[in-house]
Amino acid sequence: MGGADDDEPPSKRVRASYREPKGLSNGSFLKEPASCSLMARPLASQGDDEIIGSQGIKKVEFVRIIADALYSLGYSKTGASLEEESGITFHSPTVSTFIQQILDGNWDGSIASLHKIGIVDESIIKSASFIILQQKFFELLDHEKLMEALKTLRTEISPLSVNSNRVRELSFFILSPESRIIDGISGQQTVKPKARSELLEELQKMFPPTVMIPDGRLLQLVEQALDLQREGCLFHNSDSGETSLYTDHHCGRDQIPSHTVQILQEHQDEVWYLQFSQNGKYLASSSSDNSAIIWEVNLDGKVSLKHRLTGHQKPVSSISWSPDDSQILTCGVEEVVRRWDVSSGECLHVYEKGLLGLISCTWSPDGKCVFLGLTDKSIVIWDLDGKEIECLKGQKTIKTSDLQITSDGKLIITICKETTILLIDRESKSERCIEEEQMIVAFTLSRDNKYLLVSLVNEELHLWSIEGRIRVVAKFKGHKRSRFIVRACFGGLEQAFIASGSEDSQVYIWHRGSGELIETLEGHSGAVNCISWNPGNPHMLASASDDRSIRIWGVKQLSSKQKGKGKSTSNGIHYCNGGATN
């Protein structure tokens, strides 16, 4: 039986082509099977078990995904020629018949073919039948054939015993025709049958790939190969530049910011902490000179002093940017936390609590409140005006502590003991712990909230996965630490690198995926206390040192000859002194 608008028997249509080569969601097109004159002829020497290449690739699968790519690109004649010459059909005759029946609206025929195309899983057959018959139901409704639609619902859809809730919804469309109207003005229906090509695409996603090859499979395999090459590239640090399939991906060492491009010397004592803003347009630093400085990253990549923040009576140990980068928190050592306006440099509020000192600070993701760690080992949540909202009492923090909140606001992360990091679920109030064998110096949270990078006293960095089961996934070694707080950070393109300060006056950079130490940056004359990688520019890195300076690191500037050719030795955009040059 045909569809609701079939005016001629399906047998009179051209079996080899679709009526409408409608584009699919991924930009490809539905494939046209080989025409009758180019019908594939099976060759005795080309069986399904023939293997090509060194990885045991089946020739029949290889040829079929090439044919899929050709049809997707619109090269129907070439795809048909490939089928004929190889003797390997893109689809089996039964699958081809099924496809044409769907496009023709031959619902009874398609249901019959569905049981013959090689699907073993009965649940898939039932689900596919449901989708096909639902399409039939909607097409009947669309042509106001209510009794036929009702019959399809009662005798064909309901007996499948699939998705009973949806069956009730379908019956409601018959009982309440007005429910299919959006409004009385436009008279447009909310329930319309989807295009049959879209139905076919939906079915294709349900079927095993041995029955119907997933659309764009060859392109997907190529993209996976490129991704693996980039992940394995120790120096991949730019998403700009052309990608070529003719050669394997390779980036040069010059993609890593390893050259001092600027030295900032405005602090009067050791620089303890620094952090780029979320948008990468500002840098903030704090010092044992009791001050903090907001720096601006100019369009040419140069960093200039914007505001000097004074008012603390003790060294400023840490900084936290607001989610929108319009404000900043500064925390004095066991003193107070101050909130500043980035634009004006004005102090907007001072947070303090009796005789207790504050030791850490961070923002809620919505920027409406602040989380502060106290010397009594509690964490207090204040609104911006200083009104206490909540207090988490008990062993929630220690005197020297980092404090961070996941971007969804659900998880508070803090060091609660010398060897323990506490993860507090704000909704369930449940707690999980990361237990280290060595004393914890500091930690930082990855941008995707999935990982914690923990610095330890034994000169190791541990990368912990905190999504699902908590576990160590990588360790990094090489830097020096014996007395001071030395901090590390994620950074680079997609945070593919780990960088750390060191007491030997150097900056250490590892490739995150392989754990390999790829750069050691020299220049400072004192311990390097903190590192921050610009989130807006993967080729800009900042380091803070006991030598009272901040160093801005960038990639090596292109020679004029290279600029004239408009080429890069590493297939990417170069940032010179923080500025971009193609």
XYZ file of N, CA and C in Angstrom, residues 300-480:
543
model
N 48.412 45.705 20.436
C 49.686 45.322 19.824
C 50.403 44.233 20.616
N 49.756 43.753 21.687
C 50.343 42.687 22.490
C 51.179 43.180 23.644
N 51.498 44.476 23.690
C 52.265 45.012 24.799
C 51.402 45.094 26.055
N 52.033 44.864 27.205
C 51.332 44.910 28.494
C 51.701 46.205 29.207
N 50.699 46.950 29.637
C 50.952 48.232 30.302
C 50.186 48.310 31.615
N 50.722 49.090 32.553
C 50.098 49.243 33.865
C 48.804 50.031 33.725
N 47.722 49.493 34.288
C 46.423 50.176 34.268
C 46.112 50.786 35.626
N 46.195 49.973 36.686
C 45.924 50.479 38.041
C 46.850 49.791 39.044
N 47.338 50.570 40.004
C 48.022 49.993 41.159
C 47.028 49.992 42.317
N 46.783 48.822 42.895
C 45.781 48.675 43.953
C 46.473 48.636 45.309
N 46.253 49.659 46.116
C 46.883 49.739 47.434
C 45.812 49.827 48.514
N 46.175 49.431 49.713
C 45.232 49.445 50.829
C 45.432 48.285 51.763
N 45.979 47.183 51.262
C 46.274 46.055 52.126
C 47.426 46.406 53.075
N 47.342 45.849 54.289
C 48.381 46.086 55.287
C 49.384 44.936 55.337
N 49.094 43.888 54.579
C 49.982 42.730 54.536
C 50.196 42.314 53.074
N 51.155 41.426 52.823
C 51.359 40.945 51.450
C 50.076 40.394 50.855
N 49.905 40.602 49.556
C 48.713 40.120 48.859
C 49.041 38.757 48.268
N 48.329 37.727 48.748
C 48.699 36.347 48.424
C 48.000 35.793 47.196
N 46.802 36.315 46.886
C 46.081 35.750 45.745
C 45.102 36.754 45.156
N 44.612 36.418 43.967
C 43.738 37.285 43.187
C 42.653 36.416 42.562
N 41.464 36.979 42.343
C 40.420 36.244 41.635
C 39.607 37.217 40.787
N 39.504 36.914 39.489
C 38.725 37.737 38.562
C 37.252 37.371 38.627
N 36.386 38.384 38.502
C 34.952 38.113 38.420
C 34.651 37.440 37.078
N 33.538 36.733 36.976
C 33.223 36.022 35.729
C 33.194 36.912 34.493
N 32.801 38.185 34.657
C 32.747 39.082 33.499
C 33.977 39.984 33.402
N 34.979 39.745 34.255
C 36.249 40.483 34.247
C 36.095 41.961 34.591
N 34.962 42.364 35.139
C 34.762 43.781 35.465
C 35.260 44.123 36.868
N 35.435 43.097 37.701
C 35.890 43.307 39.073
C 36.940 42.262 39.427
N 37.625 42.527 40.530
C 38.678 41.619 40.957
C 38.728 41.589 42.482
N 39.043 40.425 43.034
C 39.256 40.268 44.477
C 40.741 40.139 44.741
N 41.202 40.767 45.821
C 42.583 40.589 46.278
C 42.556 40.153 47.734
N 43.386 39.185 48.069
C 43.379 38.629 49.427
C 44.723 38.872 50.092
N 44.695 39.600 51.229
C 45.907 39.784 52.019
C 46.176 38.547 52.852
N 47.408 38.357 53.259
C 47.785 37.181 54.040
C 47.153 37.262 55.431
N 46.144 36.391 55.672
C 45.429 36.358 56.948
C 44.960 37.760 57.337
N 44.453 38.466 56.339
C 44.023 39.842 56.577
C 42.596 40.002 56.083
N 42.369 40.847 55.066
C 41.045 41.096 54.511
C 41.067 40.772 53.015
N 39.849 40.707 52.452
C 39.707 40.590 51.011
C 39.081 41.888 50.508
N 39.659 42.440 49.455
C 39.150 43.683 48.885
C 38.591 43.417 47.483
N 37.476 44.054 47.165
C 36.858 43.968 45.837
C 37.063 45.282 45.106
N 37.594 45.196 43.878
C 37.971 46.379 43.122
C 37.222 46.442 41.799
N 36.999 47.667 41.329
C 36.460 47.891 39.988
C 37.636 47.960 39.018
N 37.613 47.124 37.992
C 38.739 47.041 37.063
C 38.863 48.318 36.239
N 37.747 48.892 35.848
C 37.775 50.073 34.988
C 38.377 51.289 35.681
N 37.962 51.519 36.930
C 38.397 52.729 37.636
C 39.533 52.492 38.620
N 39.694 51.253 39.073
C 40.694 50.956 40.092
C 40.213 51.261 41.494
N 38.932 51.578 41.634
C 38.355 51.934 42.930
C 38.070 50.689 43.761
N 38.336 50.762 45.075
C 37.983 49.680 45.991
C 36.501 49.793 46.322
N 35.746 48.749 45.975
C 34.288 48.785 46.139
C 33.826 48.241 47.481
N 34.587 47.331 48.053
C 34.182 46.755 49.338
C 35.368 46.045 49.988
N 35.343 46.019 51.317
C 36.346 45.285 52.096
C 35.614 44.224 52.907
N 36.006 42.965 52.722
C 35.385 41.850 53.444
C 36.271 41.456 54.615
N 35.662 41.431 55.803
C 36.385 41.013 57.000
C 35.393 40.424 57.988
N 35.923 39.636 58.910
C 35.041 39.002 59.896
C 35.722 38.969 61.256
N 35.399 39.983 62.050
C 35.921 40.058 63.401
C 37.435 39.997 63.438
N 37.925 39.164 64.338
C 39.365 39.010 64.512
C 39.951 37.946 63.601
N 39.086 37.293 62.802
C 39.563 36.234 61.923
C 40.209 36.830 60.673
N 41.239 36.159 60.204
C 41.878 36.581 58.964
C 41.314 35.803 57.778
N 41.417 36.377 56.601
C 40.959 35.692 55.391
C 42.176 35.185 54.623
N 42.027 34.005 54.029
C 43.195 33.358 53.426
C 42.990 32.963 51.968
N 41.757 33.020 51.473
C 41.511 32.630 50.082
C 40.220 33.280 49.603
N 40.078 33.374 48.272
C 38.889 34.039 47.737
C 38.594 33.538 46.336
N 37.304 33.507 45.999
C 36.878 33.202 44.638
C 35.450 33.697 44.453
N 34.973 33.682 43.212
C 33.643 34.191 42.869
C 32.675 33.050 42.588
N 31.397 33.337 42.801
C 30.365 32.435 42.288
C 30.304 32.624 40.775
N 29.884 31.611 40.026
C 29.841 31.732 38.561
C 28.963 32.867 38.044
N 27.927 33.237 38.804
C 27.054 34.333 38.355
C 27.569 35.700 38.785
N 28.656 35.726 39.557
C 29.251 36.983 39.972
C 28.478 37.736 41.032
N 27.493 37.070 41.659
C 26.637 37.757 42.630
C 27.086 37.577 44.076
N 28.014 36.672 44.318
C 28.521 36.483 45.668
C 29.971 36.005 45.614
N 30.620 36.051 46.780
C 32.027 35.647 46.865
C 32.180 34.564 47.920
N 33.141 33.687 47.705
C 33.464 32.609 48.638
C 34.832 32.914 49.232
N 34.903 32.960 50.551
C 36.145 33.344 51.214
C 36.529 32.316 52.276
N 37.806 31.923 52.285
C 38.313 31.008 53.299
C 38.850 31.784 54.485
N 38.564 31.304 55.699
C 38.952 32.005 56.927
C 39.990 31.202 57.716
N 40.663 31.898 58.633
C 41.693 31.244 59.440
C 41.112 30.252 60.452
N 39.802 30.301 60.691
C 39.205 29.306 61.591
C 38.831 28.038 60.827
N 39.319 27.922 59.568
C 39.157 26.744 58.712
C 37.747 26.592 58.144
N 36.974 27.667 58.174
C 35.635 27.651 57.587
C 35.652 28.388 56.252
N 34.568 28.212 55.490
C 34.369 28.954 54.237
C 33.070 29.728 54.366
N 33.135 31.025 54.121
C 31.952 31.879 54.240
C 31.570 32.405 52.858
N 30.245 32.408 52.597
C 29.721 32.943 51.343
C 29.040 34.268 51.653
N 29.517 35.347 51.010
C 28.962 36.669 51.212
C 28.355 37.181 49.909
N 27.306 38.021 50.019
C 26.884 38.733 48.816
C 27.873 39.875 48.594
N 27.717 40.593 47.490
C 28.717 41.598 47.143
C 28.797 42.731 48.160
N 27.705 42.978 48.872
C 27.685 44.063 49.856
C 28.189 43.631 51.230
N 28.601 42.354 51.357
C 29.174 41.901 52.611
C 28.202 41.218 53.547
N 26.990 40.943 53.083
C 26.032 40.220 53.911
C 26.319 38.725 53.828
N 26.459 38.101 55.004
C 26.780 36.667 55.035
C 25.575 35.839 54.607
N 25.777 34.985 53.620
C 24.710 34.134 53.096
C 24.773 32.747 53.714
N 25.974 32.217 53.843
C 26.128 30.852 54.337
C 27.535 30.683 54.880
N 27.667 29.812 55.862
C 28.980 29.502 56.427
C 29.154 27.986 56.479
N 30.208 27.500 55.844
C 30.530 26.070 55.864
C 31.581 25.861 56.946
N 31.137 25.348 58.080
C 32.030 25.219 59.228
C 32.716 23.856 59.245
N 33.729 23.778 60.078
C 34.484 22.531 60.190
C 35.806 22.645 59.448
N 36.455 21.516 59.249
C 37.755 21.496 58.581
C 37.546 21.624 57.070
N 37.275 22.851 56.612
C 36.997 23.085 55.198
C 38.186 23.692 54.458
N 39.143 24.235 55.196
C 40.304 24.836 54.558
C 41.464 24.857 55.533
N 42.651 25.224 55.031
C 43.817 25.362 55.905
C 44.402 26.749 55.686
N 45.428 27.087 56.447
C 45.907 28.471 56.446
C 46.420 28.933 55.087
N 47.148 28.092 54.388
C 47.579 28.425 53.041
C 46.725 27.612 52.097
N 45.839 28.286 51.382
C 44.825 27.492 50.690
C 44.432 28.095 49.356
N 44.107 27.208 48.417
C 43.438 27.609 47.190
C 41.959 27.284 47.356
N 41.115 28.057 46.673
C 39.673 27.867 46.756
C 39.101 28.144 45.381
N 38.363 27.161 44.818
C 37.785 27.346 43.492
C 36.382 26.742 43.425
N 35.580 27.265 42.479
C 34.219 26.811 42.254
C 34.111 26.393 40.790
N 33.483 25.273 40.525
C 33.277 24.872 39.131
C 32.353 25.878 38.447
N 32.453 25.982 37.128
C 31.719 27.017 36.391
C 30.211 26.852 36.461
N 29.727 25.653 36.812
C 28.282 25.466 36.995
C 27.837 25.770 38.421
N 28.796 26.110 39.269
C 28.491 26.486 40.649
C 28.163 25.330 41.571
N 28.303 24.108 41.087
C 27.861 22.960 41.882
C 28.930 22.430 42.836
N 30.191 22.708 42.561
C 31.254 22.067 43.329
C 32.200 23.121 43.910
N 32.411 23.054 45.226
C 33.415 23.877 45.895
C 34.651 23.004 46.101
N 35.818 23.522 45.728
C 37.052 22.741 45.838
C 38.026 23.508 46.717
N 38.543 22.839 47.745
C 39.423 23.490 48.704
C 40.391 22.477 49.310
N 41.508 22.974 49.821
C 42.442 22.111 50.545
C 42.008 22.113 52.004
N 41.609 20.946 52.511
C 41.087 20.900 53.882
C 42.109 20.352 54.881
N 43.078 19.598 54.386
C 44.177 19.098 55.217
C 45.447 19.174 54.399
N 46.569 18.931 55.010
C 47.836 19.080 54.301
C 47.952 18.159 53.102
N 47.285 17.015 53.155
C 47.384 16.046 52.061
C 46.032 15.739 51.417
N 45.035 16.586 51.686
C 43.674 16.265 51.228
C 43.008 17.473 50.577
N 42.422 17.241 49.434
C 41.583 18.239 48.773
C 40.136 17.804 48.908
N 39.291 18.729 49.310
C 37.877 18.437 49.551
C 37.037 18.972 48.399
N 36.145 18.134 47.880
C 35.193 18.518 46.836
C 33.793 18.474 47.449
N 33.179 19.637 47.615
C 31.884 19.754 48.284
C 30.790 19.989 47.254
N 29.830 19.082 47.193
C 28.678 19.247 46.297
C 27.682 20.182 46.982
N 27.430 21.327 46.374
C 26.588 22.333 47.020
C 25.121 21.919 47.076
N 24.687 21.074 46.145
C 23.285 20.678 46.112
C 23.010 19.559 47.115
N 23.803 18.497 47.040
C 23.563 17.335 47.910
C 24.279 17.440 49.250
N 25.199 18.410 49.366
C 26.026 18.582 50.570
C 26.977 17.405 50.791
N 27.081 16.536 49.816
C 27.997 15.402 49.942
C 29.426 15.880 49.696
N 30.378 15.090 50.194
C 31.785 15.460 50.073
C 32.596 14.290 49.524
N 33.530 14.618 48.633
C 34.493 13.643 48.136
C 35.890 14.192 48.379
N 36.865 13.302 48.429
C 38.220 13.729 48.762
C 39.243 13.214 47.762
N 40.251 14.024 47.556
C 41.463 13.603 46.852
C 42.544 13.454 47.909
N 43.053 12.259 48.054
C 44.064 11.969 49.070
C 45.430 11.828 48.411
N 46.360 12.674 48.796
C 47.737 12.582 48.334
C 48.621 12.036 49.451
N 49.734 11.429 49.102
C 50.671 10.939 50.103
C 51.604 12.040 50.581
N 51.809 13.049 49.723
C 52.685 14.161 50.066
C 51.863 15.412 50.353
N 52.505 16.383 50.996
C 51.822 17.628 51.320
C 51.478 18.384 50.036
N 50.266 18.940 50.006
C 49.784 19.693 48.852
C 50.225 21.147 48.967
N 50.796 21.671 47.894
C 51.248 23.062 47.864
C 50.162 23.967 47.296
N 49.557 23.547 46.178
C 48.532 24.353 45.509
C 47.799 23.477 44.508
N 46.701 23.996 43.983
C 45.999 23.289 42.905
C 45.328 24.303 41.993
N 44.966 23.847 40.800
C 44.190 24.681 39.883
C 43.230 23.803 39.104
N 42.094 24.363 38.723
C 41.018 23.628 38.058
C 41.073 23.902 36.554
N 40.889 22.852 35.748
C 40.875 23.028 34.299
C 39.620 23.782 33.873
N 39.677 24.385 32.691
C 38.568 25.203 32.211
C 37.290 24.393 32.017
N 37.424 23.089 31.694
C 36.243 22.250 31.476
C 35.734 21.599 32.758
N 36.321 21.956 33.901
C 35.904 21.456 35.225
C 36.146 19.965 35.431
N 36.918 19.339 34.539
C 37.084 17.891 34.629
C 38.363 17.459 35.340
N 39.308 18.374 35.485
C 40.613 17.980 36.010
C 41.121 18.986 37.039
N 41.893 18.452 37.982
C 42.619 19.281 38.941
C 44.106 19.020 38.774
N 44.879 20.085 38.720
C 46.330 19.976 38.675
C 46.855 20.314 40.068
N 47.480 19.345 40.714
C 47.880 19.481 42.111
C 49.403 19.541 42.204
N 49.916 20.594 42.848
C 51.361 20.739 43.081
C 51.703 20.183 44.457
N 52.763 19.387 44.534
C 53.146 18.703 45.776
C 54.546 19.123 46.221
N 54.825 18.888 47.499
C 56.129 19.278 48.045
C 57.268 18.408 47.506
N 56.954 17.242 46.984
C 58.003 16.336 46.493
C 58.386 16.607 45.042
N 58.092 17.841 44.565
C 58.464 18.279 43.217
C 57.769 17.456 42.128
N 56.484 17.162 42.369
C 55.659 16.499 41.370
C 54.357 17.276 41.184
N 53.832 17.188 39.982
C 52.498 17.692 39.690
C 51.631 16.492 39.347
N 50.483 16.374 39.993
C 49.564 15.274 39.713
C 48.308 15.821 39.043
N 47.939 15.195 37.934
C 46.714 15.569 37.228
C 45.622 14.583 37.614
N 44.594 15.093 38.285
C 43.496 14.259 38.767
C 42.251 14.484 37.898
N 41.598 13.390 37.542
C 40.279 13.472 36.919
C 39.245 13.486 38.030
N 38.371 14.490 38.035
C 37.360 14.586 39.095
C 35.958 14.356 38.548
N 35.861 14.005 37.265
C 34.564 13.684 36.672
C 34.304 12.198 36.849
N 33.236 11.858 37.556
C 32.977 10.446 37.856
C 33.931 9.951 38.925
N 34.597 8.857 38.644
C 35.529 8.281 39.628
C 36.797 9.122 39.692
N 37.162 9.536 40.898
C 38.357 10.358 41.089
C 39.597 9.483 40.938
N 40.535 9.934 40.094
C 41.747 9.131 39.874
C 42.852 10.020 39.291
N 44.104 9.611 39.539
C 45.251 10.285 38.943
C 45.401 9.791 37.508
N 45.541 10.714 36.573
C 45.667 10.324 35.168
C 47.037 10.669 34.592
N 47.815 11.516 35.282
C 49.150 11.853 34.768
C 49.982 12.479 35.893
N 51.312 12.368 35.739
C 52.250 12.982 36.680
C 53.322 13.718 35.880
N 53.743 14.870 36.403
C 54.746 15.685 35.727
C 55.883 15.994 36.708
N 57.112 15.836 36.227
C 58.284 16.035 37.087
C 59.330 16.866 36.345
N 60.217 17.474 37.145
C 61.328 18.203 36.561
C 61.595 19.529 37.238
N 60.558 20.203 37.709
C 60.747 21.499 38.353
C 61.283 21.319 39.771
N 61.750 22.414 40.373
C 62.347 22.379 41.708
C 61.473 23.137 42.698
